Short mmCIF file of C-alpha atoms and ligand atoms in Angstrom, two decimals:
data_model
loop_
_atom_site.label_atom_id
_atom_site.label_comp_id
_atom_site.label_asym_id
_atom_site.label_seq_id
_atom_site.Cartn_x
_atom_site.Cartn_y
_atom_site.Cartn_z
CA MET A 8 54.78 -168.90 113.86
CA ASP A 9 57.32 -170.42 111.70
CA HIS A 10 58.44 -175.13 112.18
CA PHE A 11 61.90 -174.40 113.95
CA LEU A 12 62.05 -174.71 117.01
CA TYR A 13 64.30 -176.37 120.25
CA ARG A 14 63.91 -180.00 121.34
CA ASP A 15 65.92 -181.25 124.55
CA GLY A 16 68.48 -178.53 123.76
CA ALA A 17 68.98 -178.45 120.15
CA LEU A 18 67.27 -176.79 117.06
CA PHE A 19 64.78 -178.48 115.10
CA ALA A 20 63.80 -178.21 111.52
CA GLU A 21 60.28 -180.13 111.51
CA ASP A 22 60.93 -182.99 112.69
CA VAL A 23 65.01 -183.06 111.16
CA PRO A 24 67.55 -181.53 113.95
CA VAL A 25 69.31 -178.90 112.48
CA ALA A 26 72.70 -180.48 113.54
CA GLU A 27 72.16 -183.99 111.24
CA ILE A 28 71.95 -182.02 108.22
CA ALA A 29 75.21 -179.76 108.60
CA ALA A 30 77.18 -183.31 109.37
CA GLN A 31 76.09 -184.45 106.17
CA VAL A 32 75.96 -181.46 103.99
CA GLY A 33 78.30 -179.17 105.54
CA THR A 34 78.27 -175.63 106.13
CA PRO A 35 77.21 -173.15 105.80
CA PHE A 36 73.50 -173.71 104.15
CA TYR A 37 70.41 -172.30 103.99
CA VAL A 38 66.76 -174.71 104.45
CA TYR A 39 63.76 -174.43 104.66
CA SER A 40 60.68 -175.57 105.95
CA THR A 41 58.20 -177.13 103.77
CA ALA A 42 54.57 -176.54 106.64
CA THR A 43 56.05 -172.77 106.88
CA LEU A 44 55.89 -171.58 103.42
CA ALA A 45 52.17 -174.18 103.14
CA ARG A 46 51.20 -172.35 105.91
CA HIS A 47 52.13 -168.48 105.08
CA PHE A 48 50.95 -169.21 101.01
CA ARG A 49 47.10 -170.62 102.59
CA LEU A 50 47.25 -167.75 104.94
CA PHE A 51 47.30 -165.41 102.39
CA ASP A 52 44.46 -167.35 100.28
CA GLU A 53 42.56 -167.46 102.83
CA ALA A 54 42.33 -163.90 103.57
CA LEU A 55 41.34 -163.26 100.17
CA GLU A 56 38.05 -165.90 100.44
CA GLY A 57 34.96 -164.41 99.45
CA MET A 58 36.87 -162.68 96.52
CA PRO A 59 38.22 -164.12 93.17
CA HIS A 60 41.50 -163.66 93.67
CA LEU A 61 44.99 -165.25 92.88
CA VAL A 62 48.10 -165.62 95.26
CA CYS A 63 51.09 -165.04 93.02
CA TYR A 64 54.63 -166.15 94.99
CA ALA A 65 57.21 -162.70 94.25
CA MET A 66 59.51 -165.40 93.41
CA LYS A 67 62.35 -163.21 93.66
CA ALA A 68 62.22 -163.83 97.16
CA ALA A 69 63.58 -167.02 97.02
CA SER A 70 63.38 -169.38 93.66
CA ASN A 71 64.15 -172.88 94.42
CA GLN A 72 62.84 -175.09 92.38
CA ALA A 73 61.57 -177.39 95.44
CA ILE A 74 59.81 -174.19 96.74
CA LEU A 75 58.28 -172.81 93.84
CA LYS A 76 57.03 -177.18 93.18
CA THR A 77 55.55 -177.00 96.47
CA LEU A 78 53.66 -173.67 96.36
CA ALA A 79 53.01 -174.55 93.14
CA GLY A 80 51.37 -178.03 93.97
CA LEU A 81 49.18 -175.32 96.90
CA GLY A 82 47.77 -172.96 94.19
CA ALA A 83 49.77 -170.43 93.80
CA GLY A 84 50.48 -168.02 91.09
CA MET A 85 53.66 -166.73 90.13
CA ASP A 86 55.04 -163.03 89.90
CA VAL A 87 58.02 -163.69 87.74
CA VAL A 88 60.17 -159.88 87.03
CA SER A 89 63.37 -162.05 84.69
CA GLY A 90 62.71 -163.85 81.51
CA GLY A 91 64.82 -166.81 84.15
CA GLU A 92 62.31 -166.45 86.77
CA TYR A 93 59.48 -167.02 84.02
CA ALA A 94 61.06 -170.03 82.21
CA ARG A 95 61.70 -171.35 86.55
CA ALA A 96 57.97 -171.15 86.46
CA VAL A 97 57.50 -172.73 83.51
CA ALA A 98 60.08 -175.60 84.44
CA ALA A 99 57.87 -175.92 88.19
CA GLY A 100 54.91 -176.42 85.89
CA VAL A 101 52.80 -173.41 86.50
CA PRO A 102 50.50 -172.51 83.59
CA GLY A 103 51.27 -170.27 82.04
CA ASP A 104 47.93 -167.97 83.04
CA ARG A 105 49.05 -167.97 86.55
CA ILE A 106 51.99 -166.19 85.53
CA VAL A 107 52.14 -162.87 85.94
CA PHE A 108 55.08 -160.69 84.30
CA SER A 109 56.13 -157.33 86.78
CA GLY A 110 59.67 -155.48 85.90
CA VAL A 111 60.67 -151.68 85.21
CA GLY A 112 62.40 -153.11 82.03
CA LYS A 113 61.49 -155.64 80.16
CA THR A 114 63.23 -156.44 77.27
CA ARG A 115 62.03 -157.73 74.30
CA ASP A 116 63.22 -161.11 74.52
CA GLU A 117 61.30 -162.01 77.29
CA MET A 118 58.11 -160.95 75.81
CA ARG A 119 58.41 -163.01 73.02
CA ARG A 120 59.33 -165.94 75.45
CA ALA A 121 56.74 -164.55 77.72
CA LEU A 122 54.02 -164.22 75.36
CA SER A 123 54.92 -167.24 73.14
CA GLY A 124 54.35 -169.61 76.36
CA GLY A 125 51.58 -168.30 77.97
CA ILE A 126 51.32 -165.23 80.20
CA ARG A 127 48.66 -164.06 82.63
CA GLN A 128 49.81 -160.45 82.36
CA PHE A 129 52.24 -158.20 81.90
CA ASN A 130 52.33 -155.38 84.54
CA VAL A 131 53.73 -152.54 81.89
CA GLU A 132 55.50 -149.59 83.81
CA SER A 133 56.11 -146.79 81.08
CA GLU A 134 54.76 -145.84 77.60
CA PRO A 135 57.93 -147.18 75.97
CA GLU A 136 57.51 -150.16 77.57
CA MET A 137 54.15 -150.65 75.99
CA ALA A 138 54.79 -149.73 72.54
CA VAL A 139 57.27 -152.07 71.85
CA LEU A 140 55.01 -155.47 73.44
CA ASN A 141 52.45 -153.89 71.24
CA ALA A 142 55.17 -154.50 68.63
CA VAL A 143 56.09 -157.50 69.84
CA ALA A 144 52.21 -158.59 70.34
CA LEU A 145 51.94 -157.74 67.21
CA GLU A 146 54.54 -159.69 65.56
CA LEU A 147 53.57 -162.91 66.89
CA GLY A 148 50.12 -162.50 65.86
CA THR A 149 48.50 -162.14 69.46
CA VAL A 150 47.14 -160.01 71.76
CA ALA A 151 49.27 -159.05 75.38
CA PRO A 152 46.96 -158.57 78.27
CA ILE A 153 47.54 -155.78 79.76
CA THR A 154 47.43 -153.77 83.40
CA VAL A 155 49.46 -150.60 83.87
CA ARG A 156 51.43 -150.45 87.48
CA VAL A 157 51.10 -147.22 88.34
CA ASN A 158 52.54 -144.85 91.23
CA PRO A 159 50.70 -143.36 93.41
CA ASP A 160 53.42 -141.25 95.22
CA VAL A 161 52.43 -142.94 98.96
CA ASP A 162 55.36 -143.66 101.36
CA ALA A 163 55.95 -146.96 102.42
CA LYS A 164 57.65 -145.96 105.46
CA THR A 165 60.14 -149.23 105.10
CA HIS A 166 64.05 -148.96 104.37
CA ALA A 167 64.82 -146.46 101.43
CA LYS A 168 66.47 -149.19 99.34
CA ILE A 169 63.34 -150.67 99.08
CA ALA A 170 60.52 -148.15 99.09
CA THR A 171 58.57 -148.37 95.12
CA GLY A 172 55.97 -146.12 95.58
CA LYS A 173 57.46 -142.53 95.99
CA SER A 174 57.11 -140.39 93.24
CA GLU A 175 60.93 -140.42 92.95
CA ASN A 176 61.12 -144.30 92.40
CA LYS A 177 61.99 -145.62 89.04
CA PHE A 178 58.48 -147.62 88.95
CA GLY A 179 55.31 -147.57 87.74
CA ILE A 180 53.47 -143.92 85.64
CA PRO A 181 52.51 -141.38 88.00
CA ILE A 182 49.19 -142.23 89.28
CA SER A 183 48.07 -137.93 87.82
CA ARG A 184 49.05 -139.29 84.61
CA ALA A 185 47.20 -142.38 84.15
CA ARG A 186 43.91 -142.02 82.18
CA GLU A 187 46.28 -140.25 79.75
CA VAL A 188 48.42 -143.32 79.57
CA TYR A 189 45.66 -146.03 79.88
CA ALA A 190 43.89 -143.78 76.61
CA LEU A 191 47.00 -145.09 74.37
CA ALA A 192 46.79 -148.76 76.10
CA ALA A 193 43.41 -148.75 74.42
CA SER A 194 44.15 -147.02 71.24
CA LEU A 195 46.97 -150.47 70.57
CA PRO A 196 45.45 -152.78 69.24
CA GLY A 197 48.68 -155.56 70.26
CA LEU A 198 46.87 -155.09 73.78
CA LYS A 199 44.41 -155.42 76.00
CA VAL A 200 43.90 -153.41 78.98
CA ILE A 201 42.06 -155.83 82.34
CA GLY A 202 43.55 -153.91 85.02
CA ILE A 203 45.56 -151.39 86.96
CA ASP A 204 48.43 -152.95 89.24
CA VAL A 205 50.50 -151.29 92.14
CA HIS A 206 53.31 -151.95 94.24
CA ILE A 207 54.25 -149.87 97.31
CA GLY A 208 57.50 -151.36 98.67
CA SER A 209 58.80 -153.83 100.93
CA GLN A 210 59.13 -154.80 104.77
CA LEU A 211 55.84 -152.78 104.95
CA THR A 212 55.04 -152.56 108.77
CA GLU A 213 52.23 -150.70 109.13
CA LEU A 214 48.75 -151.38 106.47
CA ALA A 215 48.04 -147.34 106.53
CA PRO A 216 50.74 -146.95 103.49
CA PHE A 217 48.82 -150.23 101.76
CA ARG A 218 45.07 -148.23 102.54
CA LEU A 219 46.42 -144.86 101.05
CA ALA A 220 47.50 -146.21 97.67
CA TYR A 221 44.89 -148.84 97.14
CA GLU A 222 42.10 -146.27 98.06
CA LYS A 223 43.56 -144.11 95.12
CA VAL A 224 43.76 -147.38 93.46
CA GLY A 225 40.04 -147.92 93.73
CA GLU A 226 39.08 -143.80 92.67
CA LEU A 227 41.32 -144.54 89.95
CA ALA A 228 38.72 -148.39 88.82
CA GLU A 229 36.15 -145.95 89.12
CA GLN A 230 37.53 -142.82 86.99
CA LEU A 231 38.71 -145.51 84.07
CA ARG A 232 35.41 -147.53 83.55
CA ALA A 233 33.93 -144.18 83.13
CA ASP A 234 36.49 -143.14 80.40
CA GLY A 235 35.57 -147.03 79.15
CA HIS A 236 38.14 -149.25 80.76
CA ASP A 237 37.42 -153.04 81.22
CA ILE A 238 38.56 -152.73 84.55
CA GLN A 239 38.67 -156.58 85.57
CA ARG A 240 41.43 -157.52 87.64
CA LEU A 241 43.26 -155.15 90.41
CA ASP A 242 47.36 -156.27 90.79
CA LEU A 243 47.75 -155.37 94.63
CA GLY A 244 51.80 -156.26 94.55
CA GLY A 245 53.43 -157.44 97.77
CA GLY A 246 55.31 -156.00 100.31
CA LEU A 247 53.74 -157.04 103.64
CA GLY A 248 56.38 -157.01 106.61
CA ILE A 249 58.33 -160.22 108.80
CA PRO A 250 58.92 -159.54 112.16
CA TYR A 251 62.77 -159.85 112.51
CA THR A 252 63.42 -159.60 116.03
CA ARG A 253 61.24 -161.52 118.71
CA SER A 254 61.12 -158.37 121.10
CA ASN A 255 59.71 -156.09 118.66
CA GLU A 256 55.64 -155.50 117.95
CA ALA A 257 54.30 -157.81 114.90
CA PRO A 258 53.58 -156.30 111.80
CA PRO A 259 49.76 -156.77 110.49
CA LEU A 260 48.82 -160.26 109.87
CA PRO A 261 47.22 -162.04 106.60
CA THR A 262 44.58 -161.85 107.81
CA GLU A 263 43.82 -157.57 108.72
CA TYR A 264 45.98 -156.78 105.37
CA GLY A 265 43.01 -159.06 103.10
CA ALA A 266 40.66 -156.88 105.47
CA LEU A 267 41.57 -153.69 104.48
CA ILE A 268 41.32 -155.09 100.73
CA LYS A 269 38.10 -156.21 101.47
CA ASP A 270 37.59 -152.94 102.46
CA THR A 271 39.09 -150.38 100.17
CA LEU A 272 38.07 -152.63 97.05
CA GLY A 273 35.63 -155.08 97.52
CA HIS A 274 33.06 -152.52 96.44
CA LEU A 275 34.68 -152.72 93.24
CA GLY A 276 33.65 -156.78 91.82
CA CYS A 277 37.25 -156.87 91.00
CA GLU A 278 39.68 -160.34 90.56
CA ILE A 279 42.57 -159.53 93.47
CA GLU A 280 46.24 -160.67 93.00
CA ILE A 281 48.14 -160.34 95.12
CA GLU A 282 52.69 -160.92 94.82
CA PRO A 283 54.01 -161.84 98.71
CA GLY A 284 57.51 -162.74 99.17
CA ARG A 285 58.89 -162.32 102.09
CA LEU A 286 55.57 -163.45 103.89
CA VAL A 287 55.70 -166.61 102.79
CA ALA A 288 59.09 -167.44 102.23
CA GLY A 289 61.44 -165.16 104.69
CA ASN A 290 60.53 -167.28 108.13
CA ALA A 291 60.09 -170.60 106.51
CA GLY A 292 64.65 -170.27 106.02
CA LEU A 293 67.50 -170.10 108.09
CA MET A 294 70.76 -170.12 107.48
CA VAL A 295 73.16 -172.58 109.39
CA SER A 296 76.69 -171.35 110.35
CA ARG A 297 79.73 -172.46 111.83
CA VAL A 298 82.21 -171.22 114.34
CA ILE A 299 85.82 -170.78 112.43
CA TYR A 300 87.14 -168.78 115.27
CA VAL A 301 86.53 -166.58 118.62
CA LYS A 302 88.94 -164.11 118.09
CA SER A 303 89.91 -161.65 121.01
CA GLY A 304 90.18 -157.68 119.29
CA GLU A 305 90.89 -154.71 121.31
CA ASP A 306 88.00 -154.21 123.48
CA ARG A 307 85.38 -156.85 121.76
CA GLU A 308 84.93 -160.16 120.43
CA PHE A 309 84.72 -161.19 116.97
CA LEU A 310 82.64 -164.44 115.61
CA ILE A 311 84.20 -165.63 112.53
CA LEU A 312 81.71 -167.82 110.49
CA ASP A 313 82.33 -169.70 108.20
CA GLY A 314 78.49 -167.91 106.35
CA ALA A 315 79.77 -164.68 104.50
CA MET A 316 78.28 -161.38 103.02
CA ASN A 317 78.00 -163.26 99.55
CA ASP A 318 75.92 -165.61 101.48
CA LEU A 319 73.32 -163.39 102.97
CA ILE A 320 74.36 -159.93 101.93
CA ARG A 321 70.75 -158.47 103.70
CA PRO A 322 72.79 -156.63 106.40
CA ALA A 323 75.87 -155.05 104.43
CA MET A 324 73.37 -154.10 102.32
CA TYR A 325 70.01 -153.28 104.11
CA GLU A 326 71.95 -152.98 107.79
CA ALA A 327 69.05 -155.52 107.97
CA TYR A 328 68.88 -157.58 111.44
CA HIS A 329 68.86 -161.34 111.26
CA ASP A 330 68.10 -162.78 114.90
CA ILE A 331 71.55 -165.57 114.89
CA ILE A 332 70.92 -167.78 117.83
CA PRO A 333 72.57 -170.96 118.64
CA VAL A 334 72.18 -174.41 117.12
CA THR A 335 72.19 -175.90 120.84
CA GLU A 336 69.99 -174.90 123.37
CA PRO A 337 71.46 -172.67 125.76
CA ASP A 338 71.29 -172.99 129.60
CA ALA A 339 67.85 -170.79 130.78
CA GLY A 340 69.58 -168.11 132.34
CA VAL A 341 72.87 -168.18 130.68
CA GLU A 342 75.11 -164.89 130.53
CA GLN A 343 75.04 -163.00 127.49
CA THR A 344 77.65 -161.62 125.79
CA PRO A 345 78.30 -159.31 122.81
CA TYR A 346 80.13 -159.90 119.73
CA ASP A 347 80.73 -159.01 116.64
CA ILE A 348 79.38 -161.81 114.14
CA VAL A 349 81.43 -161.74 110.98
CA GLY A 350 82.38 -163.45 107.81
CA PRO A 351 85.91 -164.42 106.46
CA VAL A 352 85.24 -161.79 103.42
CA CYS A 353 88.08 -159.55 103.29
CA GLU A 354 85.63 -156.27 103.57
CA SER A 355 85.02 -155.08 106.63
CA GLY A 356 81.29 -154.76 105.29
CA ASP A 357 81.07 -158.31 106.00
CA THR A 358 79.42 -158.01 109.08
CA PHE A 359 75.94 -159.32 109.83
CA ALA A 360 76.10 -157.99 114.36
CA LYS A 361 78.21 -155.62 115.69
CA GLY A 362 77.64 -155.73 119.73
CA ARG A 363 75.48 -158.59 119.08
CA MET A 364 74.32 -159.87 122.59
CA MET A 365 74.31 -164.35 122.61
CA PRO A 366 75.11 -166.24 125.18
CA PRO A 367 78.72 -167.33 124.80
CA VAL A 368 79.75 -169.36 121.86
CA LYS A 369 82.82 -171.72 121.04
CA THR A 370 85.28 -172.49 117.94
CA GLY A 371 83.03 -175.53 115.88
CA ASP A 372 79.30 -174.12 117.21
CA LEU A 373 76.99 -174.31 114.79
CA VAL A 374 74.55 -170.80 114.61
CA ALA A 375 71.53 -170.40 112.45
CA PHE A 376 70.22 -167.00 111.30
CA ARG A 377 66.96 -166.48 111.31
CA SER A 378 64.04 -165.11 108.97
CA ALA A 379 66.89 -165.47 105.67
CA GLY A 380 64.54 -167.67 103.74
CA ALA A 381 63.66 -164.47 101.41
CA TYR A 382 65.57 -162.40 99.47
CA GLY A 383 69.07 -164.98 101.08
CA ALA A 384 70.22 -168.20 98.86
CA VAL A 385 68.61 -166.00 96.27
CA MET A 386 71.36 -162.87 96.90
CA SER A 387 74.17 -164.46 97.48
CA SER A 388 77.67 -164.97 94.71
CA GLU A 389 80.35 -166.95 94.72
CA TYR A 390 82.44 -163.10 95.87
CA ASN A 391 86.09 -164.88 97.27
CA THR A 392 85.89 -167.93 94.72
CA ARG A 393 83.24 -168.82 97.58
CA PRO A 394 80.82 -171.68 96.48
CA LEU A 395 77.43 -170.95 96.42
CA ILE A 396 76.58 -172.50 99.58
CA PRO A 397 73.34 -175.12 99.19
CA GLU A 398 69.69 -175.36 99.96
CA ILE A 399 68.04 -178.28 101.48
CA LEU A 400 64.29 -178.36 101.80
CA VAL A 401 62.44 -180.22 105.22
CA HIS A 402 59.88 -181.88 105.29
CA GLY A 403 58.55 -183.29 108.06
CA HIS A 404 61.11 -186.12 108.32
CA GLN A 405 62.47 -185.68 105.52
CA PHE A 406 65.33 -183.90 104.49
CA ALA A 407 66.90 -183.16 100.63
CA VAL A 408 69.07 -181.20 99.02
CA ILE A 409 67.65 -178.86 96.62
CA ARG A 410 70.54 -177.23 95.43
CA ALA A 411 73.88 -178.27 95.44
CA ARG A 412 77.49 -176.75 96.66
CA PRO A 413 79.32 -177.02 93.76
CA SER A 414 82.88 -177.96 93.69
CA PHE A 415 86.08 -175.50 92.70
CA ASP A 416 86.22 -177.56 89.51
CA GLU A 417 83.15 -176.55 88.79
CA MET A 418 83.35 -172.87 89.36
CA ILE A 419 86.40 -172.95 87.89
CA ASN A 420 85.42 -174.34 84.93
CA ARG A 421 83.13 -171.72 84.44
CA ASP A 422 85.19 -169.60 83.04
CA THR A 423 86.78 -170.39 79.07
CA ILE A 424 90.40 -169.75 78.00
CA PRO A 425 91.04 -167.33 74.71
CA GLU A 426 92.81 -168.85 72.39
CA TRP A 427 96.13 -166.57 72.33
CA LEU A 428 96.62 -167.49 76.11
N1 LIG B 6 56.28 -157.33 93.75
C1 LIG B 6 56.83 -156.54 92.88
C2 LIG B 6 56.78 -156.08 92.19
C3 LIG B 6 58.39 -156.55 93.56
O1 LIG B 6 58.95 -155.59 93.20
C4 LIG B 6 58.43 -157.17 94.61
C5 LIG B 6 59.33 -156.91 95.70
C6 LIG B 6 57.22 -157.74 95.60
C7 LIG B 6 56.21 -158.32 94.72
C8 LIG B 6 57.71 -158.56 96.54
O2 LIG B 6 57.69 -157.66 98.09
P1 LIG B 6 57.61 -158.74 99.02
O3 LIG B 6 56.75 -159.32 99.64
O4 LIG B 6 58.94 -159.70 99.27
O5 LIG B 6 57.98 -157.69 100.08
N2 LIG B 6 66.60 -157.92 98.40
C9 LIG B 6 65.50 -156.94 99.36
C10 LIG B 6 63.96 -156.91 99.18
C11 LIG B 6 63.53 -156.28 97.82
C12 LIG B 6 62.01 -156.53 97.57
C13 LIG B 6 62.15 -155.98 96.16
N3 LIG B 6 60.28 -156.23 95.52
C14 LIG B 6 65.81 -156.96 100.74
O6 LIG B 6 66.40 -158.04 100.69
O7 LIG B 6 64.81 -156.88 101.31
#
């Protein structure tokens, strides 16, 4: 459920008409709903009730400071994967003991920054990383709390580009080698082993792969405890999927996911961390765009929008489906017509949808891409020297620009000219 609904024929973001935002800030833009963000965070928090837990929002999904502050205010921890994301978490007021650091290629600088600023744990992904983190911690005269990310060799049954839990993926250490890697970690004085980490992929629409992975993690936890390791915390990653279409079957709910965690791992008495990104932010955001032209091709109609692949890359990159709806509600029973929906960028990959059935649309109309809150703005670029589009946050009747559109001069002036030119 989200808070983007038609009222009296117009699409609203909570209590604000989307067309009013468009009139004030211009198009295209992203708009997020505070109520939806909060609701989704709380669903996870409540799903884990009864177990000690922390929901660490995977900020890679949407990392605007206002979004982070909204979630941090509700008690969220943060999952970060770069020095920049760590700095964002700190800037949003998240205390170090609520920040976990994931990622397969952490640099010394990133480790130093997090160890100095405070960190809940590093999720370590390889032996070389372990050696470097040990050295950096000793240099700083501290001890780094760690989990080891294990790769359980489980098929997440999702798009190949976002599956991470198979042995051919670059992530984690093979679970079959976990005991020797934990023995190594325990021998390093700059590290303190506190738990196990796993993340098998994103946009999972079934619970079965989670069950397989978590059962393996549960068995490993018992083995590691028997080996003498103090396993107190399990970081179970993110990955629960969202409905991108209104017609397809809904993915499992956070409550069902929470029940699965209790069922597979509750007996261990560990503190549970999860790292949801998409389910928190995905359906809390729209990308709103205006139709520049309706162009007739030989055998099809093209809807040319002012938004493009640089603003929302998911369709071009993952063949992702986003529902695209008119901002003015179509009359009931209006006949739909097929459109190829494209942006102005100069390549054919700049296609959002082919043969998409929509109510008839004309030049100047506004359309909204649903489920665009996660992996939308954060993956945008200035390709074709198109400015990064603004982000807007709605809260009840209020809305605010939380990232402004840069001017052409601001973009151009980031370049510098060498003295020989
Ligand atoms: N934890 C780790 C270690 C991750 O790598 C990820 C996502 C998450 C948590 C959050 O997963 P989520 O709950 O959002 O599924 N750009 C792609 C998605 C990439 C996901 C990368 N890792 C897309 O647009 O579909």
